[in-house]
Amino acid sequence: MDTLRGSLLMVLAMAAFALEDMFIKSAAQSLPVGQILILFGAGGMVIFALMARAQGEPLWNPVFCTRALLLRSVAEVAGRLCFTLAIALTPLSSASAILQATPLVVSAGAVVFFKEHVGLRRWIAIAAGFVGVLMILRPGASGFELASLFAVAGTLGFAGRDLATRAAPKGLSNAHLGLAGFAMLIVAGAVALPFGGPVALPDLATSVDLVAATLVGVVAYHALTGAMRLGEISVVAPFRYTRLIFAMILGVVVFNESPDAWTLAGSAVIVISGAFTLLRSNRTARAS
């Protein structure tokens, strides 16, 4: 039952993340990306600050200044800024497909930074996943979108965040991690603000988009945390790829996107190779 609950929570988290991306993309049609990130980050900070206080925790934790958390913050800024630009400037379906390569980058980074052992089959799966990304990007082809490189940069940023999270002190609560993460959205927004359009007062529809993005973002974060703490990770983790399904459905229904055959094929390659990598890594962990 724990594994079933964990799997359902993972699907809920991925659906919520896809909705978050949809609301942010919708808001980006009338507001600059920098302003969206600042407002989104401020809303999330308020919610996580209230959670921390409700749990009797202080809002400041000295761990925030440790090397691992500082590196995590830098990676969070880079990942959030670049991926938000990607979903604002490119089709939601293709940006989300490229993002699914994050676990592959994390696996490769774990070898470099944590000296983890990766067998030949996992290396082949990682390489196949990167080929899937190239199938979506198609550099040099007529369908290539330069702005899609923002999705690649966002993937690298999120992978760096995940790797830094592994090195973070274990005693840091979910509320504190959420507080720190949403604070970095404000920093990312401040970096982007001078390079975007003029700051504007959000209309009612855009305000609804921002509030909805914040609420589903918090739900997604908590559902993801709960999913990874229940049941067998080897069963639960591959369900993270359902995010791509939700994103493609929303892209088609809400934004009238039409993913081409290369995007669909590349997405399939990324999902299959990523799921294989997750399964192999968890088998290795259990065997050791």
PDB file of N, CA and C in Angstrom, residues 1 58 84 92-93 118 121 134 193 223 225 242:
ATOM      1  N   MET A   1       0.827  -1.211   0.000  1.00  0.00           N
ATOM      2  CA  MET A   1       0.000   0.000   0.000  1.00  0.00           C
ATOM      3  C   MET A   1       0.862   1.262   0.000  1.00  0.00           C
ATOM      4  N   PRO A  58      12.283  28.258  13.378  1.00  0.00           N
ATOM      5  CA  PRO A  58      12.643  29.633  13.030  1.00  0.00           C
ATOM      6  C   PRO A  58      12.713  29.792  11.518  1.00  0.00           C
ATOM      7  N   THR A  84      12.164  28.800 -16.883  1.00  0.00           N
ATOM      8  CA  THR A  84      11.023  29.712 -17.029  1.00  0.00           C
ATOM      9  C   THR A  84      11.091  30.434 -18.372  1.00  0.00           C
ATOM     10  N   LEU A  92       5.546  24.354 -24.630  1.00  0.00           N
ATOM     11  CA  LEU A  92       5.597  23.708 -23.319  1.00  0.00           C
ATOM     12  C   LEU A  92       5.974  22.238 -23.450  1.00  0.00           C
ATOM     13  N   SER A  93       5.491  21.582 -24.497  1.00  0.00           N
ATOM     14  CA  SER A  93       5.751  20.154 -24.676  1.00  0.00           C
ATOM     15  C   SER A  93       7.229  19.868 -24.897  1.00  0.00           C
ATOM     16  N   VAL A 118      28.955   3.593 -12.084  1.00  0.00           N
ATOM     17  CA  VAL A 118      27.923   3.439 -13.104  1.00  0.00           C
ATOM     18  C   VAL A 118      28.398   2.392 -14.101  1.00  0.00           C
ATOM     19  N   ARG A 121      25.780  -0.559 -18.989  1.00  0.00           N
ATOM     20  CA  ARG A 121      24.407  -0.426 -19.468  1.00  0.00           C
ATOM     21  C   ARG A 121      23.806   0.919 -19.068  1.00  0.00           C
ATOM     22  N   LEU A 134      18.947  15.675 -28.320  1.00  0.00           N
ATOM     23  CA  LEU A 134      19.366  16.197 -29.622  1.00  0.00           C
ATOM     24  C   LEU A 134      18.279  15.998 -30.677  1.00  0.00           C
ATOM     25  N   LEU A 193      15.019  40.735 -14.496  1.00  0.00           N
ATOM     26  CA  LEU A 193      14.144  41.904 -14.630  1.00  0.00           C
ATOM     27  C   LEU A 193      14.698  42.999 -15.558  1.00  0.00           C
ATOM     28  N   ALA A 223       3.863  16.826  -2.496  1.00  0.00           N
ATOM     29  CA  ALA A 223       3.531  15.508  -3.025  1.00  0.00           C
ATOM     30  C   ALA A 223       4.786  14.763  -3.449  1.00  0.00           C
ATOM     31  N   THR A 225       7.826  15.159  -2.201  1.00  0.00           N
ATOM     32  CA  THR A 225       8.533  14.750  -0.988  1.00  0.00           C
ATOM     33  C   THR A 225       7.888  13.511  -0.377  1.00  0.00           C
ATOM     34  N   THR A 242       5.566  10.927 -15.892  1.00  0.00           N
ATOM     35  CA  THR A 242       4.189  11.277 -16.264  1.00  0.00           C
ATOM     36  C   THR A 242       4.046  12.789 -16.450  1.00  0.00           C
TER      37      THR A 242
END
